[in-house]
Amino acid sequence: MNRAELMEILEQYCRKSLPKIGENMVVRIPDRKTVFIEQHNNGGRSIILSEYEVDGNMYWAGHSSYSGTVYISQAA
């Protein structure tokens, strides 16, 4: 998923609070997180979040290609 696609999903989520956008699940994680560990069976994957601005608010967001999930954290 490229930066533009992630930005589009983030905008839709922030404005409408949809839990699923297209084929991607959207999960809100605690504020000010820049890395999220996605648990799988006996291990996990680290999802590195990037900074985005939507309607004057800063967010961190990242996508897991493994689960098709977008993780969102408010920056401040």
Short mmCIF file of N, CA, C and O in Angstrom, two decimals:
data_model
loop_
_atom_site.label_atom_id
_atom_site.label_comp_id
_atom_site.label_asym_id
_atom_site.label_seq_id
_atom_site.Cartn_x
_atom_site.Cartn_y
_atom_site.Cartn_z
N MET A 1 0.86 -1.16 0.00
CA MET A 1 0.00 0.00 0.00
C MET A 1 0.91 1.23 0.00
O MET A 1 1.82 1.33 0.81
N ASN A 2 0.63 2.16 -0.89
CA ASN A 2 1.46 3.36 -0.96
C ASN A 2 0.92 4.45 -0.02
O ASN A 2 -0.14 4.34 0.56
N ARG A 3 1.69 5.53 0.08
CA ARG A 3 1.36 6.62 1.01
C ARG A 3 0.02 7.28 0.69
O ARG A 3 -0.75 7.61 1.58
N ALA A 4 -0.29 7.45 -0.59
CA ALA A 4 -1.55 8.09 -1.00
C ALA A 4 -2.75 7.24 -0.60
O ALA A 4 -3.78 7.76 -0.14
N GLU A 5 -2.65 5.92 -0.78
CA GLU A 5 -3.76 5.02 -0.41
C GLU A 5 -3.97 5.03 1.10
O GLU A 5 -5.11 5.07 1.58
N LEU A 6 -2.88 5.02 1.85
CA LEU A 6 -2.98 5.05 3.30
C LEU A 6 -3.59 6.37 3.77
O LEU A 6 -4.42 6.40 4.68
N MET A 7 -3.21 7.47 3.12
CA MET A 7 -3.76 8.78 3.47
C MET A 7 -5.27 8.82 3.22
O MET A 7 -6.02 9.36 4.02
N GLU A 8 -5.70 8.24 2.12
CA GLU A 8 -7.13 8.20 1.80
C GLU A 8 -7.91 7.41 2.86
O GLU A 8 -8.97 7.85 3.32
N ILE A 9 -7.39 6.27 3.28
CA ILE A 9 -8.04 5.47 4.32
C ILE A 9 -8.06 6.25 5.63
O ILE A 9 -9.08 6.29 6.33
N LEU A 10 -6.97 6.90 5.97
CA LEU A 10 -6.88 7.67 7.20
C LEU A 10 -7.89 8.82 7.20
O LEU A 10 -8.59 9.04 8.19
N GLU A 11 -8.02 9.52 6.09
CA GLU A 11 -8.99 10.61 5.99
C GLU A 11 -10.42 10.09 6.18
O GLU A 11 -11.21 10.69 6.91
N GLN A 12 -10.75 8.99 5.52
CA GLN A 12 -12.10 8.43 5.66
C GLN A 12 -12.36 8.00 7.10
O GLN A 12 -13.45 8.24 7.63
N TYR A 13 -11.39 7.38 7.73
CA TYR A 13 -11.58 6.92 9.10
C TYR A 13 -11.76 8.10 10.05
O TYR A 13 -12.65 8.10 10.91
N CYS A 14 -10.92 9.11 9.92
CA CYS A 14 -10.96 10.26 10.84
C CYS A 14 -12.25 11.05 10.68
O CYS A 14 -12.75 11.62 11.65
N ARG A 15 -12.80 11.08 9.51
CA ARG A 15 -14.02 11.87 9.28
C ARG A 15 -15.30 11.09 9.53
O ARG A 15 -16.33 11.66 9.84
N LYS A 16 -15.25 9.75 9.39
CA LYS A 16 -16.47 8.95 9.50
C LYS A 16 -16.39 7.83 10.53
O LYS A 16 -17.37 7.16 10.78
N SER A 17 -15.20 7.55 11.09
CA SER A 17 -14.99 6.49 12.08
C SER A 17 -15.46 5.12 11.59
O SER A 17 -16.10 4.37 12.32
N LEU A 18 -15.13 4.79 10.35
CA LEU A 18 -15.51 3.49 9.79
C LEU A 18 -14.50 2.43 10.23
O LEU A 18 -13.30 2.62 10.09
N PRO A 19 -14.96 1.27 10.74
CA PRO A 19 -14.04 0.22 11.17
C PRO A 19 -13.46 -0.60 10.02
O PRO A 19 -12.50 -1.33 10.19
N LYS A 20 -14.06 -0.48 8.84
CA LYS A 20 -13.56 -1.21 7.68
C LYS A 20 -13.73 -0.31 6.46
O LYS A 20 -14.81 0.21 6.21
N ILE A 21 -12.64 -0.13 5.72
CA ILE A 21 -12.67 0.69 4.52
C ILE A 21 -12.13 -0.15 3.38
O ILE A 21 -10.97 -0.55 3.39
N GLY A 22 -13.00 -0.45 2.42
CA GLY A 22 -12.61 -1.35 1.35
C GLY A 22 -12.36 -2.73 1.93
O GLY A 22 -13.18 -3.26 2.66
N GLU A 23 -11.19 -3.28 1.64
CA GLU A 23 -10.85 -4.59 2.18
C GLU A 23 -9.95 -4.49 3.40
O GLU A 23 -9.45 -5.51 3.88
N ASN A 24 -9.73 -3.30 3.89
CA ASN A 24 -8.82 -3.08 5.02
C ASN A 24 -9.59 -2.82 6.30
O ASN A 24 -10.46 -1.96 6.35
N MET A 25 -9.23 -3.54 7.36
CA MET A 25 -9.74 -3.25 8.70
C MET A 25 -8.94 -2.07 9.24
O MET A 25 -7.76 -1.94 8.95
N VAL A 26 -9.59 -1.22 10.01
CA VAL A 26 -8.92 -0.07 10.62
C VAL A 26 -9.00 -0.24 12.13
O VAL A 26 -10.08 -0.44 12.68
N VAL A 27 -7.84 -0.17 12.78
CA VAL A 27 -7.78 -0.36 14.23
C VAL A 27 -7.10 0.85 14.85
O VAL A 27 -6.00 1.23 14.45
N ARG A 28 -7.78 1.45 15.81
CA ARG A 28 -7.20 2.58 16.55
C ARG A 28 -6.37 2.03 17.68
O ARG A 28 -6.83 1.17 18.44
N ILE A 29 -5.13 2.47 17.79
CA ILE A 29 -4.24 2.04 18.87
C ILE A 29 -3.98 3.24 19.78
O ILE A 29 -4.34 4.36 19.44
N PRO A 30 -3.38 3.04 20.96
CA PRO A 30 -3.17 4.15 21.88
C PRO A 30 -2.43 5.33 21.23
O PRO A 30 -1.60 5.14 20.34
N ASP A 31 -2.73 6.52 21.73
CA ASP A 31 -2.13 7.74 21.20
C ASP A 31 -0.60 7.74 21.35
O ASP A 31 -0.06 7.11 22.26
N ARG A 32 0.04 8.45 20.43
CA ARG A 32 1.48 8.69 20.41
C ARG A 32 2.32 7.44 20.20
O ARG A 32 3.48 7.39 20.59
N LYS A 33 1.77 6.41 19.59
CA LYS A 33 2.54 5.21 19.25
C LYS A 33 3.11 5.37 17.85
O LYS A 33 2.43 5.82 16.93
N THR A 34 4.37 5.02 17.65
CA THR A 34 4.99 5.11 16.33
C THR A 34 5.35 3.73 15.78
O THR A 34 5.67 3.59 14.61
N VAL A 35 5.27 2.71 16.64
CA VAL A 35 5.50 1.32 16.24
C VAL A 35 4.45 0.47 16.96
O VAL A 35 4.15 0.70 18.12
N PHE A 36 3.91 -0.51 16.24
CA PHE A 36 2.92 -1.40 16.82
C PHE A 36 3.33 -2.83 16.52
O PHE A 36 3.73 -3.14 15.39
N ILE A 37 3.27 -3.71 17.53
CA ILE A 37 3.59 -5.12 17.33
C ILE A 37 2.29 -5.88 17.11
O ILE A 37 1.44 -5.96 18.00
N GLU A 38 2.14 -6.42 15.91
CA GLU A 38 0.95 -7.20 15.54
C GLU A 38 1.23 -8.66 15.88
O GLU A 38 2.19 -9.23 15.37
N GLN A 39 0.44 -9.23 16.76
CA GLN A 39 0.65 -10.60 17.23
C GLN A 39 0.15 -11.63 16.22
O GLN A 39 -0.95 -11.48 15.68
N HIS A 40 0.95 -12.67 15.98
CA HIS A 40 0.59 -13.79 15.11
C HIS A 40 1.10 -15.08 15.74
O HIS A 40 2.29 -15.19 16.02
N ASN A 41 0.21 -16.01 15.97
CA ASN A 41 0.58 -17.32 16.52
C ASN A 41 1.59 -17.18 17.65
O ASN A 41 1.29 -16.70 18.70
N ASN A 42 2.83 -17.61 17.43
CA ASN A 42 3.85 -17.59 18.48
C ASN A 42 4.80 -16.41 18.36
O ASN A 42 5.84 -16.38 19.00
N GLY A 43 4.50 -15.45 17.53
CA GLY A 43 5.40 -14.32 17.34
C GLY A 43 4.63 -13.08 16.97
O GLY A 43 3.44 -12.96 17.27
N GLY A 44 5.31 -12.17 16.34
CA GLY A 44 4.66 -10.94 15.95
C GLY A 44 5.44 -10.21 14.87
O GLY A 44 6.56 -10.59 14.54
N ARG A 45 4.84 -9.19 14.33
CA ARG A 45 5.47 -8.33 13.32
C ARG A 45 5.39 -6.90 13.80
O ARG A 45 4.38 -6.47 14.33
N SER A 46 6.47 -6.16 13.59
CA SER A 46 6.43 -4.75 13.95
C SER A 46 5.92 -3.95 12.76
O SER A 46 6.38 -4.13 11.64
N ILE A 47 4.96 -3.09 13.02
CA ILE A 47 4.40 -2.21 12.00
C ILE A 47 4.91 -0.81 12.31
O ILE A 47 4.62 -0.25 13.37
N ILE A 48 5.71 -0.25 11.42
CA ILE A 48 6.25 1.08 11.58
C ILE A 48 5.22 2.08 11.07
O ILE A 48 4.76 1.97 9.93
N LEU A 49 4.84 3.04 11.91
CA LEU A 49 3.84 4.02 11.54
C LEU A 49 4.50 5.29 11.03
O LEU A 49 5.56 5.68 11.51
N SER A 50 3.87 5.93 10.06
CA SER A 50 4.35 7.19 9.49
C SER A 50 3.40 8.31 9.89
O SER A 50 2.23 8.08 10.14
N GLU A 51 3.91 9.53 9.88
CA GLU A 51 3.13 10.68 10.31
C GLU A 51 2.30 11.25 9.16
O GLU A 51 2.79 11.38 8.04
N TYR A 52 1.04 11.59 9.47
CA TYR A 52 0.11 12.17 8.50
C TYR A 52 -0.66 13.29 9.18
O TYR A 52 -0.87 13.26 10.38
N GLU A 53 -1.14 14.24 8.39
CA GLU A 53 -1.99 15.31 8.92
C GLU A 53 -3.34 15.26 8.23
O GLU A 53 -3.43 15.22 7.01
N VAL A 54 -4.40 15.23 9.03
CA VAL A 54 -5.78 15.22 8.53
C VAL A 54 -6.55 16.30 9.26
O VAL A 54 -6.66 16.27 10.48
N ASP A 55 -7.08 17.25 8.51
CA ASP A 55 -7.89 18.34 9.07
C ASP A 55 -7.21 19.04 10.25
O ASP A 55 -7.83 19.34 11.26
N GLY A 56 -5.91 19.27 10.13
CA GLY A 56 -5.17 19.98 11.16
C GLY A 56 -4.73 19.13 12.34
O GLY A 56 -4.06 19.62 13.24
N ASN A 57 -5.09 17.86 12.36
CA ASN A 57 -4.68 16.94 13.43
C ASN A 57 -3.60 16.00 12.91
O ASN A 57 -3.66 15.55 11.77
N MET A 58 -2.64 15.70 13.77
CA MET A 58 -1.55 14.80 13.39
C MET A 58 -1.86 13.37 13.84
O MET A 58 -2.36 13.15 14.95
N TYR A 59 -1.56 12.42 12.96
CA TYR A 59 -1.78 11.00 13.23
C TYR A 59 -0.55 10.22 12.80
O TYR A 59 0.21 10.65 11.92
N TRP A 60 -0.37 9.05 13.39
CA TRP A 60 0.60 8.08 12.94
C TRP A 60 -0.21 6.92 12.37
O TRP A 60 -1.20 6.51 12.99
N ALA A 61 0.17 6.41 11.21
CA ALA A 61 -0.58 5.31 10.60
C ALA A 61 0.36 4.36 9.87
O ALA A 61 1.39 4.78 9.34
N GLY A 62 -0.01 3.10 9.85
CA GLY A 62 0.77 2.08 9.15
C GLY A 62 -0.13 0.94 8.72
O GLY A 62 -1.22 0.74 9.28
N HIS A 63 0.33 0.19 7.74
CA HIS A 63 -0.45 -0.90 7.15
C HIS A 63 0.29 -2.22 7.28
O HIS A 63 1.49 -2.30 7.04
N SER A 64 -0.44 -3.25 7.67
CA SER A 64 0.09 -4.60 7.70
C SER A 64 -0.41 -5.35 6.48
O SER A 64 -1.61 -5.59 6.34
N SER A 65 0.50 -5.71 5.59
CA SER A 65 0.09 -6.47 4.40
C SER A 65 -0.29 -7.90 4.78
O SER A 65 -1.06 -8.55 4.07
N TYR A 66 0.20 -8.38 5.90
CA TYR A 66 -0.10 -9.73 6.35
C TYR A 66 -1.57 -9.88 6.72
O TYR A 66 -2.23 -10.83 6.31
N SER A 67 -2.09 -8.94 7.50
CA SER A 67 -3.48 -9.04 7.97
C SER A 67 -4.43 -8.11 7.23
O SER A 67 -5.64 -8.19 7.42
N GLY A 68 -3.90 -7.19 6.42
CA GLY A 68 -4.75 -6.22 5.74
C GLY A 68 -5.36 -5.20 6.69
O GLY A 68 -6.46 -4.72 6.48
N THR A 69 -4.61 -4.88 7.74
CA THR A 69 -5.09 -3.96 8.77
C THR A 69 -4.32 -2.66 8.72
O THR A 69 -3.11 -2.67 8.55
N VAL A 70 -5.03 -1.54 8.88
CA VAL A 70 -4.40 -0.24 9.02
C VAL A 70 -4.48 0.14 10.48
O VAL A 70 -5.55 0.13 11.08
N TYR A 71 -3.33 0.48 11.08
CA TYR A 71 -3.26 0.89 12.47
C TYR A 71 -3.10 2.40 12.54
O TYR A 71 -2.28 2.97 11.83
N ILE A 72 -3.90 3.04 13.40
CA ILE A 72 -3.91 4.50 13.51
C ILE A 72 -3.73 4.91 14.97
O ILE A 72 -4.39 4.38 15.85
N SER A 73 -2.84 5.88 15.17
CA SER A 73 -2.58 6.44 16.49
C SER A 73 -2.58 7.95 16.36
O SER A 73 -1.95 8.50 15.46
N GLN A 74 -3.28 8.64 17.26
CA GLN A 74 -3.26 10.10 17.21
C GLN A 74 -1.93 10.58 17.79
O GLN A 74 -1.48 10.08 18.81
N ALA A 75 -1.31 11.54 17.11
CA ALA A 75 0.04 11.98 17.50
C ALA A 75 0.04 12.84 18.76
O ALA A 75 0.98 12.81 19.52
N ALA A 76 -0.98 13.65 18.96
CA ALA A 76 -0.98 14.53 20.14
C ALA A 76 -2.38 14.69 20.68
O ALA A 76 -3.35 14.45 20.03
#
